[in-house]
Coordinates of C-alpha atoms in Angstrom, one line a residue:
Chain A
M293 CA 229.3 204.7 -53.7
S294 CA 232.8 204.5 -52.3
G295 CA 233.3 201.1 -53.8
E296 CA 236.9 201.8 -54.9
K297 CA 237.9 204.0 -52.1
R298 CA 236.5 201.6 -49.5
M299 CA 239.4 200.0 -47.7
N300 CA 239.0 196.4 -47.7
R301 CA 239.7 194.5 -44.5
R302 CA 242.3 192.3 -46.1
S303 CA 244.2 195.0 -47.8
F304 CA 244.2 197.0 -44.6
L305 CA 245.6 194.0 -42.7
R306 CA 248.3 193.4 -45.3
G307 CA 249.3 197.0 -45.4
S308 CA 249.6 197.6 -41.7
L309 CA 251.3 194.3 -41.0
G310 CA 254.0 195.2 -43.5
A311 CA 254.6 198.5 -41.8
A312 CA 254.6 196.8 -38.4
G313 CA 257.5 194.7 -39.5
G314 CA 259.5 197.8 -40.2
M315 CA 259.0 200.1 -37.3
A316 CA 258.5 199.3 -33.7
A317 CA 256.5 202.5 -33.0
V318 CA 254.0 201.7 -35.7
A319 CA 253.8 198.2 -34.4
A320 CA 253.0 199.5 -30.9
A321 CA 250.3 201.7 -32.3
L322 CA 248.7 198.7 -34.0
T323 CA 248.6 196.8 -30.8
P324 CA 245.0 195.7 -31.3
L325 CA 245.9 193.8 -34.4
K326 CA 247.7 191.4 -32.2
D327 CA 244.5 190.7 -30.3
L328 CA 242.9 189.7 -33.5
D329 CA 243.1 185.9 -33.4
L330 CA 243.6 184.8 -36.9
S331 CA 243.4 181.2 -35.9
E332 CA 239.7 181.7 -35.4
M333 CA 239.1 182.9 -38.9
T334 CA 237.6 180.4 -41.2
V335 CA 238.0 180.6 -44.9
E336 CA 234.4 181.6 -45.5
N337 CA 234.7 184.2 -42.8
F338 CA 237.8 185.6 -44.4
L339 CA 236.3 185.7 -47.8
Q340 CA 233.0 187.2 -46.7
K341 CA 231.9 190.4 -48.5
H342 CA 231.0 193.6 -46.8
Y343 CA 227.5 193.4 -45.3
K344 CA 226.2 196.1 -47.5
E345 CA 227.4 194.4 -50.6
M346 CA 226.0 191.0 -49.9
T347 CA 223.0 189.7 -51.8
P348 CA 220.1 188.2 -49.8
E349 CA 221.3 184.7 -50.7
E350 CA 224.8 185.5 -49.5
I351 CA 223.4 186.9 -46.2
D352 CA 221.4 183.6 -45.8
Q353 CA 224.7 181.7 -46.2
V354 CA 226.4 183.8 -43.6
I355 CA 223.4 183.4 -41.2
E356 CA 223.7 179.7 -41.6
R357 CA 227.5 179.7 -41.0
V358 CA 227.2 181.9 -37.9
S359 CA 224.3 179.8 -36.6
K360 CA 226.5 176.7 -36.9
E361 CA 229.3 178.4 -35.1
V362 CA 227.1 179.5 -32.3
E363 CA 225.7 175.9 -32.0
E364 CA 229.2 174.5 -31.8
R365 CA 230.2 177.0 -29.2
F366 CA 227.1 177.0 -27.0
D367 CA 225.2 173.8 -27.8
V368 CA 222.2 175.9 -28.6
R369 CA 220.6 176.3 -32.0
P370 CA 220.0 180.1 -32.2
E371 CA 217.1 181.8 -33.9
L372 CA 219.5 184.1 -35.8
K373 CA 218.0 186.6 -38.2
D374 CA 219.2 189.6 -40.2
V375 CA 216.5 192.1 -39.2
K376 CA 216.3 195.0 -41.6
P377 CA 215.2 198.6 -40.7
M378 CA 211.4 199.2 -41.0
D379 CA 210.2 201.6 -43.7
G380 CA 209.4 205.1 -42.4
V381 CA 210.7 204.4 -38.9
E382 CA 213.4 206.4 -37.1
F383 CA 214.0 205.6 -33.5
T384 CA 214.6 207.9 -30.6
Y385 CA 215.2 207.2 -26.9
L386 CA 214.3 209.5 -24.0
L387 CA 215.3 209.2 -20.4
N388 CA 213.5 210.9 -17.5
L389 CA 216.3 212.1 -15.2
G390 CA 213.8 213.1 -12.5
R391 CA 212.7 209.5 -12.2
C392 CA 215.9 207.3 -12.5
I393 CA 216.9 206.0 -9.1
G394 CA 220.1 204.2 -10.2
C395 CA 219.0 200.6 -9.5
R396 CA 220.9 199.3 -12.6
K397 CA 218.2 196.9 -13.6
C398 CA 218.5 198.2 -17.1
V399 CA 222.2 197.4 -17.1
H400 CA 221.7 193.8 -16.2
A401 CA 218.7 193.2 -18.4
C402 CA 220.8 194.5 -21.3
V403 CA 223.6 192.0 -20.5
A404 CA 221.1 189.1 -20.4
E405 CA 219.3 190.2 -23.6
N406 CA 222.4 191.0 -25.6
N407 CA 224.7 188.1 -24.7
Q408 CA 227.4 190.3 -23.3
S409 CA 230.4 188.6 -21.9
R410 CA 230.0 187.6 -18.2
S411 CA 233.7 187.1 -17.8
P412 CA 235.4 189.5 -18.4
E413 CA 232.2 191.5 -17.8
I414 CA 230.9 193.8 -20.4
Q415 CA 228.0 196.2 -19.9
Y416 CA 226.7 198.7 -22.4
I417 CA 224.9 201.0 -20.0
R418 CA 226.8 203.0 -17.4
V419 CA 224.9 204.7 -14.7
L420 CA 226.5 207.9 -13.4
E421 CA 225.7 209.0 -9.9
M422 CA 225.9 212.8 -9.4
P423 CA 225.2 215.3 -6.6
R424 CA 222.1 217.3 -7.2
G425 CA 222.5 220.7 -8.6
S426 CA 224.2 220.5 -12.0
V427 CA 224.8 217.8 -14.5
N428 CA 228.6 217.8 -14.2
L429 CA 230.2 214.6 -15.2
E430 CA 233.4 215.6 -13.4
H431 CA 231.6 214.8 -10.1
S432 CA 230.1 211.6 -11.3
N433 CA 230.7 208.1 -10.0
H434 CA 229.7 205.0 -11.8
Y435 CA 231.0 202.5 -9.3
Y436 CA 228.6 203.5 -6.5
G437 CA 227.7 200.5 -4.3
D438 CA 225.3 202.1 -1.9
K439 CA 223.0 199.8 0.2
K440 CA 219.9 201.6 -1.0
V441 CA 219.2 203.9 -4.0
P442 CA 218.5 206.7 -4.6
K443 CA 221.1 208.3 -2.3
K444 CA 220.0 211.5 -0.6
D445 CA 220.7 214.6 -2.7
H446 CA 221.9 212.6 -5.7
F447 CA 220.6 211.9 -9.1
Y448 CA 221.4 209.3 -11.7
M449 CA 222.2 209.5 -15.3
P450 CA 222.4 206.3 -17.4
V451 CA 224.6 206.6 -20.4
Q452 CA 224.6 204.3 -23.4
C453 CA 225.2 204.6 -27.2
H454 CA 223.4 207.8 -28.3
Q455 CA 223.0 206.5 -31.9
C456 CA 224.3 209.9 -33.2
D457 CA 222.9 211.3 -36.4
N458 CA 226.5 212.5 -37.1
P459 CA 228.5 209.7 -35.6
P460 CA 232.2 210.2 -35.2
C461 CA 232.8 206.5 -34.5
V462 CA 231.6 205.7 -38.0
K463 CA 233.9 208.3 -39.6
V464 CA 237.1 206.9 -38.0
C465 CA 236.5 203.3 -38.8
P466 CA 239.2 202.3 -41.4
V467 CA 237.3 199.3 -42.7
E468 CA 233.6 200.5 -42.6
A469 CA 232.8 197.8 -40.0
T470 CA 230.4 200.2 -38.4
W471 CA 227.7 202.4 -40.1
K472 CA 224.4 204.2 -39.6
E473 CA 221.3 202.5 -40.8
K474 CA 218.2 204.3 -42.1
D475 CA 216.3 204.0 -38.8
G476 CA 219.2 205.8 -37.1
I477 CA 220.8 202.8 -35.4
V478 CA 224.6 202.7 -35.6
V479 CA 225.5 199.0 -36.1
I480 CA 228.7 197.0 -36.1
D481 CA 229.4 193.9 -38.2
Y482 CA 231.5 191.8 -35.8
D483 CA 232.8 189.7 -38.7
W484 CA 234.2 192.8 -40.3
C485 CA 235.6 194.6 -37.3
I486 CA 239.4 194.5 -36.9
G487 CA 239.5 195.7 -33.3
C488 CA 241.6 198.8 -33.9
R489 CA 239.5 200.7 -31.3
Y490 CA 239.6 204.0 -33.1
C491 CA 235.8 204.2 -32.7
E492 CA 236.1 203.7 -29.0
A493 CA 238.4 206.7 -28.8
A494 CA 236.2 208.8 -31.0
C495 CA 233.0 208.2 -29.1
P496 CA 232.3 211.2 -26.8
Y497 CA 229.9 209.1 -24.7
W498 CA 232.3 206.2 -24.0
A499 CA 229.7 203.9 -25.3
R500 CA 231.8 201.4 -27.1
R501 CA 233.2 198.3 -25.5
F502 CA 236.1 196.1 -26.6
N503 CA 236.5 192.4 -26.1
F504 CA 239.9 192.1 -24.6
A505 CA 239.5 188.4 -24.0
E506 CA 237.3 185.7 -25.4
P507 CA 233.9 186.5 -24.1
E508 CA 232.4 183.8 -21.8
I509 CA 228.7 183.2 -21.3
P510 CA 227.2 180.2 -19.5
K511 CA 225.6 178.1 -22.2
K512 CA 222.2 178.0 -20.5
D513 CA 222.1 181.8 -20.2
L514 CA 222.6 182.4 -23.9
N515 CA 219.7 184.3 -25.4
P516 CA 218.9 182.3 -28.5
K517 CA 216.8 185.1 -30.2
M518 CA 219.6 186.8 -32.1
G519 CA 220.2 189.5 -34.7
Y520 CA 223.2 189.4 -37.1
L521 CA 224.0 193.1 -36.4
S522 CA 223.0 193.0 -32.7
N523 CA 223.3 190.3 -30.0
R524 CA 224.8 187.3 -31.7
P525 CA 227.9 186.1 -29.7
R526 CA 231.1 188.0 -30.3
H527 CA 234.7 186.9 -30.3
K528 CA 237.8 188.3 -28.8
G529 CA 239.1 191.4 -30.5
V530 CA 235.9 193.1 -31.7
M531 CA 234.0 196.1 -30.6
E532 CA 230.4 196.1 -29.4
K533 CA 227.9 198.6 -28.1
C534 CA 224.2 199.3 -27.6
H535 CA 222.1 199.0 -30.7
F536 CA 218.7 199.8 -29.3
C537 CA 218.0 196.0 -29.2
L538 CA 217.4 196.2 -33.0
H539 CA 216.4 192.5 -33.1
R540 CA 213.5 193.5 -30.9
T541 CA 212.7 197.0 -31.9
R542 CA 212.7 196.4 -35.6
E543 CA 210.0 193.8 -34.9
G544 CA 207.9 196.4 -33.1
K545 CA 209.0 195.5 -29.5
L546 CA 210.5 197.7 -26.9
P547 CA 214.1 197.5 -25.8
A548 CA 215.0 195.2 -22.9
C549 CA 216.3 198.0 -20.7
L550 CA 213.0 199.9 -21.0
E551 CA 210.9 196.9 -20.1
V552 CA 212.5 196.4 -16.7
C553 CA 212.7 200.0 -15.6
P554 CA 210.8 200.0 -12.2
V555 CA 210.3 203.7 -12.3
G556 CA 209.3 204.1 -15.9
A557 CA 212.1 206.5 -16.7
R558 CA 212.8 205.1 -20.2
K559 CA 210.8 206.0 -23.3
F560 CA 211.3 204.7 -26.8
G561 CA 209.5 205.1 -30.1
N562 CA 209.3 206.2 -33.7
I563 CA 210.0 209.9 -34.2
N564 CA 208.2 209.9 -37.5
D565 CA 204.9 209.1 -35.8
P566 CA 203.5 212.4 -34.4
N567 CA 201.2 210.5 -32.0
S568 CA 204.0 208.5 -30.4
D569 CA 204.8 209.2 -26.7
V570 CA 208.4 210.2 -27.6
V571 CA 207.2 213.0 -29.9
Q572 CA 204.7 214.2 -27.3
I573 CA 207.4 214.3 -24.7
L574 CA 209.9 216.0 -27.0
K575 CA 207.4 218.7 -27.8
T576 CA 206.4 219.5 -24.3
K577 CA 209.2 218.7 -21.8
R578 CA 212.5 220.3 -20.9
I579 CA 214.9 218.3 -23.0
F580 CA 218.7 218.0 -22.3
I581 CA 221.5 216.8 -24.6
L582 CA 224.6 215.4 -23.1
K583 CA 227.7 217.1 -24.6
Q584 CA 225.8 219.0 -27.2
E585 CA 228.8 221.0 -28.0
V586 CA 230.5 218.1 -29.7
G587 CA 227.9 218.3 -32.4
T588 CA 227.2 214.6 -32.9
K589 CA 223.4 215.0 -32.9
P590 CA 222.4 212.2 -30.7
R591 CA 219.1 210.3 -30.8
F592 CA 219.2 209.8 -27.1
F593 CA 217.8 212.6 -24.9
Y594 CA 217.3 213.3 -21.3
Y595 CA 214.3 215.1 -19.9
F596 CA 212.7 216.3 -16.8
D597 CA 209.0 216.5 -15.7
E598 CA 207.9 219.9 -14.5
D599 CA 208.0 220.3 -10.8
Y600 CA 204.5 219.4 -9.7
G601 CA 203.1 221.6 -7.0
F602 CA 200.5 220.7 -4.4
G603 CA 197.4 219.2 -5.9
D604 CA 199.1 217.8 -8.9
Chain B
M7 CA 268.2 197.1 -40.6
A8 CA 267.4 200.2 -42.7
P9 CA 264.7 201.6 -40.3
E10 CA 267.1 201.5 -37.3
Q11 CA 269.8 203.4 -39.2
R12 CA 267.3 206.0 -40.4
E13 CA 266.2 206.4 -36.8
S14 CA 269.7 206.8 -35.5
S15 CA 270.7 209.4 -37.9
A16 CA 267.6 211.3 -36.9
V17 CA 268.7 211.3 -33.3
G18 CA 272.1 212.5 -34.4
R19 CA 270.5 215.4 -36.3
S20 CA 268.4 216.5 -33.4
D21 CA 271.6 216.8 -31.4
S22 CA 272.9 219.0 -34.2
K23 CA 276.4 217.8 -33.7
P24 CA 278.5 216.3 -36.5
L25 CA 278.1 212.5 -36.6
N26 CA 280.9 210.1 -36.5
Y27 CA 279.4 206.8 -37.7
G28 CA 282.7 205.0 -37.3
S29 CA 283.0 205.2 -33.5
G30 CA 280.5 206.7 -31.1
A31 CA 277.1 205.7 -32.6
W32 CA 277.8 202.0 -33.1
F33 CA 275.5 201.0 -30.2
L34 CA 272.4 202.8 -31.6
G35 CA 271.5 200.0 -33.9
P36 CA 271.3 197.3 -31.3
L37 CA 269.7 199.7 -28.9
F38 CA 266.8 200.4 -31.2
L39 CA 266.4 196.7 -31.8
L40 CA 266.1 196.3 -28.1
V41 CA 263.5 199.0 -28.0
A42 CA 261.6 197.3 -30.8
V43 CA 261.6 194.0 -28.9
W44 CA 260.4 195.8 -25.8
F45 CA 257.6 197.4 -27.7
F46 CA 256.5 194.0 -29.1
L47 CA 256.6 192.4 -25.7
G48 CA 254.5 195.2 -24.3
M49 CA 251.8 194.6 -26.9
K50 CA 249.7 192.2 -25.0
G51 CA 247.2 194.8 -23.9
P52 CA 246.0 195.6 -20.4
K53 CA 245.9 193.0 -17.7
L54 CA 242.4 191.7 -17.1
P55 CA 241.1 191.2 -13.6
E56 CA 240.6 187.6 -12.6
T57 CA 236.9 187.6 -12.6
K58 CA 234.6 184.8 -11.6
M59 CA 231.7 184.4 -14.0
R60 CA 229.0 186.5 -12.5
L61 CA 225.6 185.3 -13.3
I62 CA 222.6 187.4 -14.0
N63 CA 219.9 187.4 -11.3
K64 CA 216.9 186.6 -13.4
A65 CA 214.4 187.7 -10.7
A66 CA 216.1 191.1 -10.4
I67 CA 215.5 191.8 -14.0
S68 CA 212.0 190.6 -14.3
T69 CA 209.6 192.7 -16.4
A70 CA 206.8 192.2 -13.9
P71 CA 205.5 195.4 -12.3
R72 CA 206.5 196.2 -8.7
R73 CA 203.1 195.5 -7.3
K74 CA 200.1 193.2 -8.0
M75 CA 197.1 195.4 -8.2
I76 CA 193.5 194.3 -7.7
A77 CA 192.5 193.9 -11.4
V78 CA 189.1 192.2 -11.0
Q79 CA 185.7 193.4 -10.1
P80 CA 184.3 192.6 -7.6
P81 CA 187.8 192.8 -5.9
K82 CA 189.1 189.6 -4.4
I83 CA 191.8 189.5 -1.8
H84 CA 193.5 186.6 0.0
I85 CA 192.8 187.1 3.7
N86 CA 193.0 184.8 6.7
G87 CA 193.6 181.9 4.3
F88 CA 190.6 182.5 2.0
D89 CA 189.9 184.4 -1.2
R90 CA 187.1 186.8 -0.4
T91 CA 185.5 189.9 -1.8
C92 CA 185.3 192.8 0.5
N93 CA 181.6 192.5 0.9
D94 CA 181.8 188.9 2.0
C95 CA 182.8 190.4 5.3
H96 CA 181.7 193.9 5.2
N97 CA 178.1 193.1 4.4
S98 CA 177.8 191.3 7.7
F99 CA 178.7 194.3 9.9
K100 CA 178.4 198.1 9.7
S101 CA 181.5 200.1 10.5
E102 CA 181.4 203.7 9.5
T103 CA 184.1 205.2 11.6
P104 CA 187.4 203.9 10.3
K105 CA 190.0 203.3 12.9
L106 CA 193.5 204.3 11.7
K107 CA 195.1 202.5 14.6
G108 CA 194.2 199.3 16.6
R109 CA 192.2 197.8 13.7
L110 CA 191.0 194.2 14.2
Q111 CA 191.6 193.6 10.5
H112 CA 193.9 194.9 7.7
Q113 CA 196.5 195.7 10.3
E114 CA 199.2 195.7 7.7
I115 CA 197.8 198.9 6.1
T116 CA 199.3 202.2 7.2
L117 CA 197.8 205.3 5.6
E118 CA 200.4 207.9 4.7
H119 CA 199.0 209.8 1.8
A120 CA 198.9 213.5 2.4
I121 CA 195.3 214.8 2.7
N122 CA 193.8 211.3 2.5
K123 CA 193.2 211.1 6.3
T124 CA 190.4 208.5 6.2
C125 CA 189.8 205.3 4.4
Y126 CA 186.6 206.7 2.9
S127 CA 188.2 209.2 0.7
C128 CA 188.8 206.2 -1.6
H129 CA 186.7 203.3 -0.3
D130 CA 182.9 203.4 -0.6
K131 CA 181.4 203.5 2.9
K132 CA 178.2 201.5 1.9
D133 CA 179.5 199.2 -0.8
R134 CA 183.0 198.1 0.1
N135 CA 183.4 196.3 -3.2
Y136 CA 183.9 199.7 -4.9
L137 CA 186.2 202.6 -4.7
V138 CA 184.6 206.0 -4.6
S139 CA 185.1 209.4 -6.3
L140 CA 185.2 212.7 -4.5
E141 CA 181.6 213.3 -5.6
G142 CA 180.5 209.9 -4.2
K143 CA 180.3 208.0 -7.5
K144 CA 181.4 204.4 -7.5
I145 CA 184.6 203.4 -9.2
E146 CA 185.4 199.8 -10.1
Y147 CA 188.8 198.5 -8.9
P148 CA 190.3 198.0 -12.3
A149 CA 189.5 201.6 -13.1
V150 CA 191.6 202.9 -10.3
V151 CA 193.3 205.4 -12.5
Q152 CA 190.1 207.5 -12.4
L153 CA 190.4 207.7 -8.6
C154 CA 194.0 208.9 -8.7
A155 CA 193.4 211.3 -11.6
Q156 CA 190.9 213.4 -9.6
C157 CA 193.7 214.8 -7.5
H158 CA 196.8 214.2 -9.6
V159 CA 195.6 216.0 -12.7
R160 CA 199.0 216.8 -14.2
V161 CA 200.7 213.5 -13.4
H162 CA 197.7 211.8 -14.9
K163 CA 198.0 213.9 -18.1
D164 CA 201.7 212.9 -18.3
W165 CA 200.7 209.3 -17.8
V166 CA 198.2 209.5 -20.7
K167 CA 200.9 211.0 -22.8
G168 CA 203.3 208.3 -21.8
S169 CA 205.8 210.4 -20.0
H170 CA 204.9 209.1 -16.5
G171 CA 204.8 205.4 -15.8
R172 CA 205.7 202.6 -18.1
S173 CA 204.3 200.6 -21.0
N174 CA 205.5 197.1 -21.9
G175 CA 205.3 195.0 -25.0
Y176 CA 205.2 196.7 -28.4
W177 CA 205.9 200.3 -29.4
D178 CA 204.3 199.5 -32.7
S179 CA 200.7 198.6 -32.0
S180 CA 200.2 197.1 -35.4
K181 CA 202.7 194.4 -34.4
G182 CA 201.5 193.5 -31.0
P183 CA 199.8 194.6 -27.8
R184 CA 201.1 197.4 -25.6
K185 CA 200.4 197.2 -21.9
Q186 CA 200.4 200.4 -19.9
L187 CA 200.9 200.0 -16.2
K188 CA 198.3 201.5 -13.9
C189 CA 199.1 203.8 -11.0
T190 CA 198.7 201.0 -8.4
Q191 CA 201.1 198.7 -10.2
C192 CA 203.9 201.0 -9.0
H193 CA 202.4 202.9 -6.1
D194 CA 200.8 201.5 -3.0
P195 CA 197.7 203.7 -2.7
H196 CA 198.1 203.7 1.1
Q197 CA 201.8 204.7 1.1
P198 CA 202.4 206.0 -2.4
R199 CA 206.0 207.1 -2.1
H200 CA 208.2 204.8 -4.2
P201 CA 210.4 202.9 -1.9
A202 CA 214.2 202.9 -2.0
M203 CA 215.8 199.8 -3.8
D204 CA 218.9 197.7 -3.6
P205 CA 221.1 198.5 -6.6
L206 CA 222.5 195.8 -8.7
K207 CA 226.3 195.5 -9.1
P208 CA 228.4 197.7 -11.3
L209 CA 231.4 196.3 -13.2
P210 CA 234.3 195.2 -11.1
G211 CA 236.7 197.8 -12.4
P212 CA 237.7 200.1 -15.2
H213 CA 239.3 197.3 -17.2
T214 CA 236.5 196.5 -19.5
L215 CA 235.0 199.9 -19.4
R216 CA 237.2 202.7 -20.5
M217 CA 236.0 205.7 -18.7
G218 CA 237.8 208.4 -20.6
D219 CA 238.4 211.8 -19.1
P220 CA 235.1 213.3 -18.3
G221 CA 236.5 216.8 -18.4
E222 CA 234.2 219.7 -17.6
T223 CA 231.5 218.6 -19.9
E224 CA 228.0 219.4 -18.8
A225 CA 224.6 218.5 -20.1
H226 CA 222.8 221.6 -21.2
E227 CA 219.2 222.3 -21.6
S228 CA 218.9 222.9 -25.2
E229 CA 216.9 225.2 -27.3
D230 CA 218.0 223.4 -30.4
V231 CA 217.3 219.8 -29.3
L232 CA 214.5 219.2 -31.7
Y233 CA 216.6 219.1 -34.8
L234 CA 215.2 215.7 -35.4
L235 CA 211.7 217.0 -35.2
K236 CA 212.4 220.3 -36.8
K237 CA 213.5 218.5 -39.9
R238 CA 209.8 217.6 -40.1
G239 CA 208.4 221.1 -39.5
S240 CA 207.3 220.7 -36.0
R241 CA 206.9 223.7 -33.8
G242 CA 208.8 221.9 -31.0
R243 CA 209.9 224.0 -28.1
K244 CA 208.4 227.2 -29.4
H245 CA 205.1 225.8 -28.5
N246 CA 206.3 225.3 -25.0
A247 CA 207.7 228.8 -24.7
E248 CA 204.3 230.2 -25.7
K249 CA 202.7 228.2 -23.0
E250 CA 205.2 229.6 -20.5
E251 CA 204.2 233.2 -21.5
K252 CA 200.5 232.6 -21.0
R253 CA 201.0 231.4 -17.5

């Protein structure tokens, strides 16, 4: 629809580089462009169309090119797919705050599943430790290194991308490298991202991560089951974030973070299915939204079980 | 050099003094050039910590449940080096007064479960291969949920709904199986409180994880949270409020 208005990545680069030549201040503001390593761009990569404009054949070609790149870089032939949203499915994620004990298994399972950089380390999920009483992020700590969790009189709040229905990160992207899909997942095309980091600044949940350096993953630890818009390996200079494990969830599976949760605090499902657990929980439990006042309409909720009395 | 000159005249104007291009302001051009160079040099981005490659501990993120429950009937346990059913031993002697201390067998079991003060509130006295209900009916080991549900009515309801406990596999049952964990895959029936755990490591520092200023934001309980559901005409929380009134 915004075919003409859509700023194309190349014209954006040209325009801003010109300005940068002129004024030092502008140049400083465009710092991230320097991190964009043009030497790594191949001709095909540079001429690639926007994801949403590609025909199925063109996507196949891109999948083939990316697979080759991954194979060269990691000596592993990936099972790379472009997994599309399922019809009639919209996802939602619920987290039981009364259960989470802050063990960070979800954080690490996510890194393993989604091929995040091990050096420098990137993690999508951040677990906040807070004193009991109120949910006040001002008193939160996400570097806690206690011997045992849960710590007395503390509770834990994992935060990851909330896949907002009204996503500010998408609005600020100058090149439309990030967008919301029909199942509610906000995705990033790493081939299209220019690393300006506007989305990172716009996100009220600090959910987006930037590759400041070339990400390193031991070859044997690479997860070869990959999605084009999800966990294929990234390069230096692009953004990434949680995508509800779309290469799993769009094939009916549960997200990796949920599968390892030892206390069963994580719930995931299709909000269009009235019999799903997530809908049952949404209807009957006390639900909390983090930073509701910013109005981004997240798809990620927190909830509590009722206090069970004796004889529960 | 046009930009630098534009800049310098702007500085002059903000001083609101008449400018003398010929003498005093000659150094402004080179100065701004220096500033420009400085900006460019500063453009490398933040310094990254020297990190060693930290590998993922595969065992720590296994999807296996915390406990292995007895999932066969008759129940088999590995005891004194053999696989035996309970009755392999218990049929050969009668013991109907359970010792909570100084037991000759099963010494590793400590019972700390509220009103369950004897072994027989769960184990059948006569037929040790079965669990037993409060009314004395036999319960098979794989059906242990029935045993717990008698007393933990509301937790059990939540478990059925999917709010308590965990399911693994597929959320979409048309695509593959979904395995719901049973009570004893997380709770030891004899000491049911969930034990504390060692947490895995956080990131080494704020470098790769911009924290932002958390400010005074709080999470609020929301009356309006069900916008996603409301779109589809669900009664949502109102339903809950009605329930509250009835109580």
